mmCIF file of C-alpha atoms in Angstrom:
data_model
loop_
_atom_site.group_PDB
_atom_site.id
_atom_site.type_symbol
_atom_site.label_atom_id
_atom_site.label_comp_id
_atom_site.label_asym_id
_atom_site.label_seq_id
_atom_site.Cartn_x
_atom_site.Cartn_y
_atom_site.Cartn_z
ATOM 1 C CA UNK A 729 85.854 -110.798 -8.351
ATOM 2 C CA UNK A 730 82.610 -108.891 -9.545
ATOM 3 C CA UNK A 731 79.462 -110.150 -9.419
ATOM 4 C CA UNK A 732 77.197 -110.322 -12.595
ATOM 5 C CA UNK A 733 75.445 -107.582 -11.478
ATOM 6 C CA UNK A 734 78.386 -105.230 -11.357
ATOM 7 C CA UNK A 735 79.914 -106.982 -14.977
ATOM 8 C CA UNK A 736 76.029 -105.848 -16.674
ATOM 9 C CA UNK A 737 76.677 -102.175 -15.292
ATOM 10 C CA UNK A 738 79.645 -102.395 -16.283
ATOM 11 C CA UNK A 739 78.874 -103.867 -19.406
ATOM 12 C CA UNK A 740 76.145 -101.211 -19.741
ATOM 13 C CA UNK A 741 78.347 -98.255 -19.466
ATOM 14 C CA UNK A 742 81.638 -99.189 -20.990
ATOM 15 C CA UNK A 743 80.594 -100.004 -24.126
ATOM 16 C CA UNK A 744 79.206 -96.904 -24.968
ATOM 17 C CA UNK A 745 82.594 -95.089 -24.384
ATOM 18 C CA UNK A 746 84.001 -97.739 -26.756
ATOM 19 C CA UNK A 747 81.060 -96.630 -29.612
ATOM 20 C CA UNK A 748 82.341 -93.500 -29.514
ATOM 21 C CA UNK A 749 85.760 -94.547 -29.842
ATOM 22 C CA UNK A 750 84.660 -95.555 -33.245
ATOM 23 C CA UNK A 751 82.645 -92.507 -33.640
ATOM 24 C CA UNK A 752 85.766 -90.266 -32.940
ATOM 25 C CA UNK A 753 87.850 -92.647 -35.129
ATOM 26 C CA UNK A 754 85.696 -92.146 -38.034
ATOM 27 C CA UNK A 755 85.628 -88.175 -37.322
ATOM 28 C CA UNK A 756 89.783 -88.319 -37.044
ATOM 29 C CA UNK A 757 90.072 -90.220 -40.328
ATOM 30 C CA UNK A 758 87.668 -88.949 -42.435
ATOM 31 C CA UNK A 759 87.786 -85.754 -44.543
ATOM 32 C CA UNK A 760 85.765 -83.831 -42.675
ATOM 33 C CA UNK A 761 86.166 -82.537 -38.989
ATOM 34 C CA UNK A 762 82.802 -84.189 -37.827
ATOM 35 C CA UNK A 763 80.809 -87.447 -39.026
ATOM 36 C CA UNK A 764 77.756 -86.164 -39.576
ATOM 37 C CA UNK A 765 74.227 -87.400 -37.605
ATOM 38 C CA UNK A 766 73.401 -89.573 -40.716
ATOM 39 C CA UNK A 767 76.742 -91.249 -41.130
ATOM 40 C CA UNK A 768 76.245 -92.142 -37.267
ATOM 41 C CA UNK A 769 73.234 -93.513 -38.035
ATOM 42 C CA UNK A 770 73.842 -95.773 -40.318
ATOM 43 C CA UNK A 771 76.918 -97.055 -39.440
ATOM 44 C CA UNK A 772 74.904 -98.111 -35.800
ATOM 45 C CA UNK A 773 71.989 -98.442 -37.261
ATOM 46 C CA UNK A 774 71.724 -102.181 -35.494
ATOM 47 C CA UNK A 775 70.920 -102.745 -31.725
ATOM 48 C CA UNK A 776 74.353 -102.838 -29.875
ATOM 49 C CA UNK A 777 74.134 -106.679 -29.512
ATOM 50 C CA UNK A 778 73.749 -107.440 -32.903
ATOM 51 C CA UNK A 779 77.257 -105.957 -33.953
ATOM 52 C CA UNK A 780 80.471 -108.098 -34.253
ATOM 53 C CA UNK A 781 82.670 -106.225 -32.018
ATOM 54 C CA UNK A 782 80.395 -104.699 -30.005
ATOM 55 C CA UNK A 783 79.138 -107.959 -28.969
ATOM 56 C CA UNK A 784 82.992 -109.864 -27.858
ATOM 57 C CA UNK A 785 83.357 -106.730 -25.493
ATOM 58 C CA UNK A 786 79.840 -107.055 -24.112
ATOM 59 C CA UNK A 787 81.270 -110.829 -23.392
ATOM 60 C CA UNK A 788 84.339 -109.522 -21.976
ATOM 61 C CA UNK A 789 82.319 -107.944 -18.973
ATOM 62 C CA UNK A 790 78.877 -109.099 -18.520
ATOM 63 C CA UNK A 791 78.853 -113.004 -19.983
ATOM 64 C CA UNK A 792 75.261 -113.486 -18.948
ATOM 65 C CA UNK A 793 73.846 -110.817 -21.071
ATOM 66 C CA UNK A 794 75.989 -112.193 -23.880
ATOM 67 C CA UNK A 795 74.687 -115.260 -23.143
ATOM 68 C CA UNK A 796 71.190 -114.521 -22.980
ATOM 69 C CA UNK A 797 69.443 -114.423 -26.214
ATOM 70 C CA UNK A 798 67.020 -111.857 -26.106
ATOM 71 C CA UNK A 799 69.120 -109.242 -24.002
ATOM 72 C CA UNK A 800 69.702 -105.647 -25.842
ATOM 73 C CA UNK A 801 71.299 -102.543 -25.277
ATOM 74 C CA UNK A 802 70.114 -99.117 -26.649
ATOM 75 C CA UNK A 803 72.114 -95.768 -26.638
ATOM 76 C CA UNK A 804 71.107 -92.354 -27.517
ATOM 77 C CA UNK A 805 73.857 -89.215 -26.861
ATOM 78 C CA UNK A 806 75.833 -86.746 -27.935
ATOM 79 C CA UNK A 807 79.908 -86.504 -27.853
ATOM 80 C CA UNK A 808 82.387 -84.107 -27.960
ATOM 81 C CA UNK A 809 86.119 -85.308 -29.072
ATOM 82 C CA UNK A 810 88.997 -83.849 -30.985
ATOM 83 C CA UNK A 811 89.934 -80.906 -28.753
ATOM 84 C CA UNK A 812 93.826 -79.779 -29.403
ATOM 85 C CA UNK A 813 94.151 -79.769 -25.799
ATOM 86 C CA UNK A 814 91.920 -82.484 -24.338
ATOM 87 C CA UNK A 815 88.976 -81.364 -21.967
ATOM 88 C CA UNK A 816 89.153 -80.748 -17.940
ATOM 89 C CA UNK A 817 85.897 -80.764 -17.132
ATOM 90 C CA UNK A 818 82.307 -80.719 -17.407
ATOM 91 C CA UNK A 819 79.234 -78.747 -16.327
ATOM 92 C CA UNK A 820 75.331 -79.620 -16.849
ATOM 93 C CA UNK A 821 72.018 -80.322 -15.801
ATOM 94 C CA UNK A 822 70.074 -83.440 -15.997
ATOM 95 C CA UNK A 823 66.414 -84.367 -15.217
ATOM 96 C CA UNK A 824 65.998 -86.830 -12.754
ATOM 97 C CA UNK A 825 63.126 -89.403 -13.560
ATOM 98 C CA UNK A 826 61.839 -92.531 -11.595
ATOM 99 C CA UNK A 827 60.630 -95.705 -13.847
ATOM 100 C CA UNK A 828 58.902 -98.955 -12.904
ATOM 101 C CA UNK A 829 61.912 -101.384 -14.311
ATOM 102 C CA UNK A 830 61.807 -105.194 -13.212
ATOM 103 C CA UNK A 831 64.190 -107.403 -13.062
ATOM 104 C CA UNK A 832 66.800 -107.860 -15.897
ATOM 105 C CA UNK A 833 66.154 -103.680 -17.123
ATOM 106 C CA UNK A 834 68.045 -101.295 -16.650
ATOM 107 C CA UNK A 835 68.244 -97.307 -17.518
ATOM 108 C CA UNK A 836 70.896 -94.821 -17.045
ATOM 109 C CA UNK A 837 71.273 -91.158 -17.582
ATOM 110 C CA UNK A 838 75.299 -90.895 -17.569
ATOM 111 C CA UNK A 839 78.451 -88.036 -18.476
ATOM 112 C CA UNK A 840 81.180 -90.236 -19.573
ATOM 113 C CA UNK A 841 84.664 -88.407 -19.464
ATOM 114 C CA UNK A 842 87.191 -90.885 -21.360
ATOM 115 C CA UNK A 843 90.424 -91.908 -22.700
ATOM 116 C CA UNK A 844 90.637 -94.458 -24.983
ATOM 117 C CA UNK A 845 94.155 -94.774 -25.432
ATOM 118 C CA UNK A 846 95.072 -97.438 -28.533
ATOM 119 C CA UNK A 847 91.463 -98.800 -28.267
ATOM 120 C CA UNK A 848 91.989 -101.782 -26.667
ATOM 121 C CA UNK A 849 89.800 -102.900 -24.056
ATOM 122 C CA UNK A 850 92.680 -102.246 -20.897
ATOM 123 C CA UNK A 851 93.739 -98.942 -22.126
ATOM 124 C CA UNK A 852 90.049 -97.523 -21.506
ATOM 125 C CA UNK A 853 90.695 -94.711 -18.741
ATOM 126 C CA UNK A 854 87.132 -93.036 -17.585
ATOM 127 C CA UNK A 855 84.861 -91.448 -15.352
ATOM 128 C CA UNK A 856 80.922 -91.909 -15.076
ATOM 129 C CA UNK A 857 78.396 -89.796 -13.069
ATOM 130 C CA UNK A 858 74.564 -89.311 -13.679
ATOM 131 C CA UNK A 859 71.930 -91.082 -12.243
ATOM 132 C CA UNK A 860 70.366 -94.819 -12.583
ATOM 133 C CA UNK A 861 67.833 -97.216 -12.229
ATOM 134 C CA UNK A 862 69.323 -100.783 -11.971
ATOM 135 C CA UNK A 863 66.935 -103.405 -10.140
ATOM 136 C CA UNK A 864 69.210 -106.210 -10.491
ATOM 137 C CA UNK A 865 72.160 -103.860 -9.357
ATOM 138 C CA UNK A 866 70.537 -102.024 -6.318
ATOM 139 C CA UNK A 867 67.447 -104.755 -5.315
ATOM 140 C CA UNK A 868 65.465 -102.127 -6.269
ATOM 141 C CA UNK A 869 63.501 -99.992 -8.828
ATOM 142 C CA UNK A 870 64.112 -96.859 -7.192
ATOM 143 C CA UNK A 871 66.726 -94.268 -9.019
ATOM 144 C CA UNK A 872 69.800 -93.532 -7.674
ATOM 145 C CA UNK A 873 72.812 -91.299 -8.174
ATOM 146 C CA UNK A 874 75.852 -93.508 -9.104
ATOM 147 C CA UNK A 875 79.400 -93.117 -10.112
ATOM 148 C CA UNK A 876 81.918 -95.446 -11.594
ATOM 149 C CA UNK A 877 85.734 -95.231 -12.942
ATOM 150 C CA UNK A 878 88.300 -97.157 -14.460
ATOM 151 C CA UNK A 879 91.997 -96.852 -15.177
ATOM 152 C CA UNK A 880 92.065 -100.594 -17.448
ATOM 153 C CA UNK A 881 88.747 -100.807 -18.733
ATOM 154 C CA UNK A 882 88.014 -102.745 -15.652
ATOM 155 C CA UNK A 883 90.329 -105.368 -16.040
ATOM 156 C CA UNK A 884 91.413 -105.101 -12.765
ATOM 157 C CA UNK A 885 90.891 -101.481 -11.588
ATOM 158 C CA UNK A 886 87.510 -99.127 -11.082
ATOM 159 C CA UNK A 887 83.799 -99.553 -9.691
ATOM 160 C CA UNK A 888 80.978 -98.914 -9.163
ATOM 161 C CA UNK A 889 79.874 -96.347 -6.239
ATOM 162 C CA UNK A 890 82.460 -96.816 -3.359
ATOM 163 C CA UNK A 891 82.239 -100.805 -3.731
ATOM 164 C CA UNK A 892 86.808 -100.170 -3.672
ATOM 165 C CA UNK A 893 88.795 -98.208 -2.953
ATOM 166 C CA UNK A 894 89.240 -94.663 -5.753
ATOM 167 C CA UNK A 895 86.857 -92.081 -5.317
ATOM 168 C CA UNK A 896 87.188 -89.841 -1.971
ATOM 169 C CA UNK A 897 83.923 -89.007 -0.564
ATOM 170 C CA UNK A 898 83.848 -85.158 0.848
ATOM 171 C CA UNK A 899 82.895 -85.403 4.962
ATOM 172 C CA UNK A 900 79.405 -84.022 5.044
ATOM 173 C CA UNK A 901 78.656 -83.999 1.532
ATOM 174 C CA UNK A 902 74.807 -83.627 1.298
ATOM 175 C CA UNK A 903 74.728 -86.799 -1.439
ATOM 176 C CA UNK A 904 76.709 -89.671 -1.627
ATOM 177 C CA UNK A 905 77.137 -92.243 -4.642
ATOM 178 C CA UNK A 906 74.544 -94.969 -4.798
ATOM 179 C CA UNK A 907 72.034 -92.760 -2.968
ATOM 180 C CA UNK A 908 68.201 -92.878 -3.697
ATOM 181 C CA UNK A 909 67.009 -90.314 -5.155
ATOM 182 C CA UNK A 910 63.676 -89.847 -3.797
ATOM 183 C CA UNK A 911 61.495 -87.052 -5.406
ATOM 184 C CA UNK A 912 61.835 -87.586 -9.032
ATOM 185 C CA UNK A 913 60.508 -85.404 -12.149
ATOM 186 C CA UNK A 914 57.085 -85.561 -13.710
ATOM 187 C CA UNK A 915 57.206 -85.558 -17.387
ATOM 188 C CA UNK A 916 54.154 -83.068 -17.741
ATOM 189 C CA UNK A 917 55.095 -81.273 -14.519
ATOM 190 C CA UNK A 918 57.975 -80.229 -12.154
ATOM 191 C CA UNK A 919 61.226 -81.235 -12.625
ATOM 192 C CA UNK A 920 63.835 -82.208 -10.147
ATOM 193 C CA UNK A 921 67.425 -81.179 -11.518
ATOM 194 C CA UNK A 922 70.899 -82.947 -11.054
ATOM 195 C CA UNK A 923 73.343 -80.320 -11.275
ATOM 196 C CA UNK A 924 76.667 -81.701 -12.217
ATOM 197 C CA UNK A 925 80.264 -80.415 -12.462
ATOM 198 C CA UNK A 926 83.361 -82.506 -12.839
ATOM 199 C CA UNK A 927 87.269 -80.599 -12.988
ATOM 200 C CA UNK A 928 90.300 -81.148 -12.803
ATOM 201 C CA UNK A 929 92.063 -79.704 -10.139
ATOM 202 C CA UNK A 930 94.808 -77.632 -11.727
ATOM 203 C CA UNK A 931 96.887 -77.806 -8.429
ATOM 204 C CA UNK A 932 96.269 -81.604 -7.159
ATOM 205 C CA UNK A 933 95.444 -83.023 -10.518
ATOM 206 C CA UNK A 934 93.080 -84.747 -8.924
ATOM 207 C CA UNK A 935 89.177 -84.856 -10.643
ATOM 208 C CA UNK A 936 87.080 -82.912 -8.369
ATOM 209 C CA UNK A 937 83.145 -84.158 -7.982
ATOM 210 C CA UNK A 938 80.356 -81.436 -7.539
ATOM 211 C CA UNK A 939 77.143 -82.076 -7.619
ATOM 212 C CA UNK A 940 73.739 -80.786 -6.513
ATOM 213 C CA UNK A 941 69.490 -81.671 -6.568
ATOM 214 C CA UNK A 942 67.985 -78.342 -7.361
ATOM 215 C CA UNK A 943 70.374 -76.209 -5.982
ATOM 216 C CA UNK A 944 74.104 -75.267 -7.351
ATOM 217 C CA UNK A 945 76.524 -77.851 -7.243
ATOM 218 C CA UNK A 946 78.744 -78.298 -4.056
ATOM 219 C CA UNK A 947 81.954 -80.384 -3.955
ATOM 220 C CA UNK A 948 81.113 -84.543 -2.696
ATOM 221 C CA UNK A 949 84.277 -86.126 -3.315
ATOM 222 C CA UNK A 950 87.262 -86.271 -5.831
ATOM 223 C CA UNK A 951 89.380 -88.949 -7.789
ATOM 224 C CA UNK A 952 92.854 -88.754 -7.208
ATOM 225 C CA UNK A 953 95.108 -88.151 -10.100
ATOM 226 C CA UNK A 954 97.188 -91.319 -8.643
ATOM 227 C CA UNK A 955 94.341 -93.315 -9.726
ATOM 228 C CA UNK A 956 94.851 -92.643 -13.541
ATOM 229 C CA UNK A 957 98.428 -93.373 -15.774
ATOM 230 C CA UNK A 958 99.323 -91.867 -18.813
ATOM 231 C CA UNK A 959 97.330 -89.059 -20.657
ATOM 232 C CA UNK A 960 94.007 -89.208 -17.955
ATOM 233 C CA UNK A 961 96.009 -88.124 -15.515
ATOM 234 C CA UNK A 962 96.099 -84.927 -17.204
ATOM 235 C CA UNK A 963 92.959 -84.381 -19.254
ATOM 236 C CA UNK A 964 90.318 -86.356 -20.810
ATOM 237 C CA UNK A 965 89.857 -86.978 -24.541
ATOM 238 C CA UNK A 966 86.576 -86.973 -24.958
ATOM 239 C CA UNK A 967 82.900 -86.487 -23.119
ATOM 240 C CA UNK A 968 79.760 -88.426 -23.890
ATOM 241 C CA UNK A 969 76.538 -87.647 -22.384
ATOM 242 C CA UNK A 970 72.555 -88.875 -23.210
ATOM 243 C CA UNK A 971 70.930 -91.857 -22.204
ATOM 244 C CA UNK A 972 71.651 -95.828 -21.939
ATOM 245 C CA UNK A 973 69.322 -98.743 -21.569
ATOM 246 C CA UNK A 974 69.189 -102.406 -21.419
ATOM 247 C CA UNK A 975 66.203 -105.062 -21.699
ATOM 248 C CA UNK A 976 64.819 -108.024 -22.923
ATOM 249 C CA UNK A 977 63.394 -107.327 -26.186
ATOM 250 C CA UNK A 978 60.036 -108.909 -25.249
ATOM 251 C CA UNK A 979 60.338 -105.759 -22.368
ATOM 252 C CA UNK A 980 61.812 -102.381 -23.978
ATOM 253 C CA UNK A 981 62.876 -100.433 -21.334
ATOM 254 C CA UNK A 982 62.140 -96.461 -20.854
ATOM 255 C CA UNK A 983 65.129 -93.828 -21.151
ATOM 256 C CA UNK A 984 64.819 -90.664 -19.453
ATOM 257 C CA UNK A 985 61.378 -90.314 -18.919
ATOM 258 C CA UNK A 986 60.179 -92.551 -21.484
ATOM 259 C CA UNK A 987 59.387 -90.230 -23.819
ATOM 260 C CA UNK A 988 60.538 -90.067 -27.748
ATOM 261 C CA UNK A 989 62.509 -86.109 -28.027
ATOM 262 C CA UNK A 990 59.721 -85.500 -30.507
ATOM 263 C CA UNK A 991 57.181 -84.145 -27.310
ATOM 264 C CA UNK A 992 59.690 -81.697 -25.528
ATOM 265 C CA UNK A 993 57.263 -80.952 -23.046
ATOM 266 C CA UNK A 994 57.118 -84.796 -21.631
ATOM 267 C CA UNK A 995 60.944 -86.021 -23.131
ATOM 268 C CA UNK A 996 64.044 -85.868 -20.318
ATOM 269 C CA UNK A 997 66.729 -83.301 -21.517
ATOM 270 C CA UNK A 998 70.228 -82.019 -20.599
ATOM 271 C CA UNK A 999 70.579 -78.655 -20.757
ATOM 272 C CA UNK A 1000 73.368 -75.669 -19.652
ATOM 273 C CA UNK A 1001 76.098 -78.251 -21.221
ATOM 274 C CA UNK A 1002 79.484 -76.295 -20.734
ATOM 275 C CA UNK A 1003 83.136 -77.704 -21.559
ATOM 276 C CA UNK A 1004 86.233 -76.857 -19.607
ATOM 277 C CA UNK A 1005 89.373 -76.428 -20.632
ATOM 278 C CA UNK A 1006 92.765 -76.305 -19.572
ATOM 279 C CA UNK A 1007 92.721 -72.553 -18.041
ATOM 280 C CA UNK A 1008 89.893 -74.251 -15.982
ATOM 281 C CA UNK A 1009 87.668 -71.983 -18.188
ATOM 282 C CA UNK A 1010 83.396 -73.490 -18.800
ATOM 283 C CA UNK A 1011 82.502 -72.759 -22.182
ATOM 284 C CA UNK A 1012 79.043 -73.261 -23.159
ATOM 285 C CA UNK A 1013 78.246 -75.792 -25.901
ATOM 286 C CA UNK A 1014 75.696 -73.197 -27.880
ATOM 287 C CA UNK A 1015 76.131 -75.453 -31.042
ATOM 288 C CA UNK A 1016 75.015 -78.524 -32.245
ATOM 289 C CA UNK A 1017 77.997 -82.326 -31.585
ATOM 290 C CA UNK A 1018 78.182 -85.424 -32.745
ATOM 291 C CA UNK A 1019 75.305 -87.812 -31.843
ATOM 292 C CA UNK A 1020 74.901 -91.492 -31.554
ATOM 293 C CA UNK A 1021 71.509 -93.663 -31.778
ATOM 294 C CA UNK A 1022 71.552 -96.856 -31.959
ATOM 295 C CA UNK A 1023 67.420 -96.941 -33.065
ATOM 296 C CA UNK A 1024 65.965 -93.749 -32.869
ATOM 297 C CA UNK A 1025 62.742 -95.049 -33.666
ATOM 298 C CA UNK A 1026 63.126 -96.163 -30.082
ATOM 299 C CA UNK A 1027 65.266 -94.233 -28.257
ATOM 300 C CA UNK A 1028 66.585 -90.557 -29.684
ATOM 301 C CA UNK A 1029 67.954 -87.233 -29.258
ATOM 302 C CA UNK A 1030 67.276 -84.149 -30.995
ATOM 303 C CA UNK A 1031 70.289 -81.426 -31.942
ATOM 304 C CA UNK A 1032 71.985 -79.516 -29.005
ATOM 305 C CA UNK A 1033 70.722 -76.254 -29.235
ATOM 306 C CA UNK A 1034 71.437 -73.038 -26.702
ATOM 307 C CA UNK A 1035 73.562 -75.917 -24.401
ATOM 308 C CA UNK A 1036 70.331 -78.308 -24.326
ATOM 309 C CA UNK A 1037 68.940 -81.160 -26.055
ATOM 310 C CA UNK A 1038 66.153 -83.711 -25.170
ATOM 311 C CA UNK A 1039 66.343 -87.804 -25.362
ATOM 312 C CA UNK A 1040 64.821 -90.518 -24.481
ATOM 313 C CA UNK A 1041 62.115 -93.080 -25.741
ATOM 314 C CA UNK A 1042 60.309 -96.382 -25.451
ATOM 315 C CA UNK A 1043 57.282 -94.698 -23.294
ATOM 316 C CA UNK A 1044 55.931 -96.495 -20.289
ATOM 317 C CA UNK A 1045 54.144 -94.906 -17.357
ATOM 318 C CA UNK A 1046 56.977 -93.342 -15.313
ATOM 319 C CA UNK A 1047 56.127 -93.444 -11.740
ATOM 320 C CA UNK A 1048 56.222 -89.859 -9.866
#
């Protein structure tokens, strides 16, 4: 059984694979190839909690934050769907910030690799990497480096970290899921870098885990292609990545360092974005995808440009 702190992660990161389930929806339907930033906008244009749907899946997983009444969720990424052949893999770099959250906040940076299948709830199939701060999660406020999967929409498979049985930790791997993450960024001054790579394994099928803190990434582990059925045991549909939070609204919480996009020097970014595909090949994302913000007076990101973009928002003294 999972325990509320594992449904609110959970809750967290799942539904913003299923927002851009409707994103992609609206991009397969429509006339053109792309919604554009605008559309996006205004179709979320409401906090996560305050939409119909939205809301009955935030239920689903994490009752308590359905339940509570001043409890919100902000997202700000972009997304990349629609591929003729699916994608196998992923390649960036993420900035690695530390934030003084209490108890009931919560901030992720996150890649989410996905498979939607027929939209329900179960037929959800993904993979999560990036790095957190959870207090209620960890007993903490430090940041950590997480992972999660599922092959149901967590129904009855996935988790977070090693918590079950899924993801195969390399021996010796220098980092470890659910590690602290001790030296952080400073927004006006040196970064620290999360270099991530996730790809399938075009002779195990298996997902293969690389990762490194300002240095290249090395392999840590790998999910086994027996963990996934039907079309994610192949490739993935789409890939999300940006920023996720979740707060009381009396207590906005900071995303990436807490910094609107609009000062580049101080906002959190992504950057060397590259897309794999089925010859295993990384292909650099040099224009502009999809995005998705939820209020970007709050929380925002600005256009992909040369394979990097900066989000973030909701400023609060990050701690260094």
């Amino acid at each position: 059984m999972l325990c509320k702190s594992d449904q609110r992660e959970m809750g967290i990161l799942l539904v913003a694979c299923t927002l851009f389930v409707l994103l992609v929806a609206g991009e397969v339907h429509g006339s053109r190839s792309h919604a554009t930033g605008e559309e996006v906008k205004q179709k979320f244009h409401a906090p996560i909690n305050e939409t119909s749907s939205i809301r009955g899946l935030i239920g689903h997983v994490s009752p308590h934050l359905q339940d509570s009444s001043d409890a919100i969720v902000y997202f700000a990424y972009h997304g990349a769907a629609s591929a003729p052949n699916g994608y196998y893999g992923f390649i960036g770099t993420m900035d690695v910030y530390g934030l003084p959250l209490a108890q009931g906040q919560g901030s992720a940076a996150a890649v989410w690799i996905s498979d939607e299948g027929d939209g329900a709830p179960s037929s959800l199939k993904n993979i999560m990497i990036g790095w957190d701060v959870l207090p209620d999660l960890y007993g903490d406020s430090k940041t950590h480096f997480y992972i999660k999967w599922t092959n149901d929409g967590f129904q009855s498979t996935g988790c977070l970290n090693l918590k079950c049985n899924g993801f195969q930790p390399e021996k010796g791997a220098a980092i470890t899921p659910g590690d602290v993450i001790d030296h952080v960024s400073s927004p006006n001054g040196a970064k620290r870098n999360l270099n991530l790579k996730i790809i399938k394994n075009g002779t195990s099928g298996d997902w293969l885990v690389h990762c490194g803190l300002d240095r290249p990434p090395q392999l840590i582990g790998r999910f086994p292609r027996s963990l996934f059925t039907g079309g994610f045991a192949d490739r993935a549909v789409g890939i999300t990545f940006g920023g996720v939070v979740s707060a009381p609204i009396t207590k906005p919480t900071p995303m990436g360092s807490g910094y609107l996009p609009t000062d580049v020097k101080s906002a959190a970014s992504i950057s060397n974005i590259q897309l794999v595909d089925q010859n295993g090949r990384a292909w650099p994302v040099t224009g502009d995808l999809p995005k998705l913000e939820t209020n970007r007076n709050a929380y925002a990101v600005t256009p992909i440009v040369n394979g990097r973009f900066y989000y973030g928002g909701h400023e609060q003294p990050p701690m260094v």
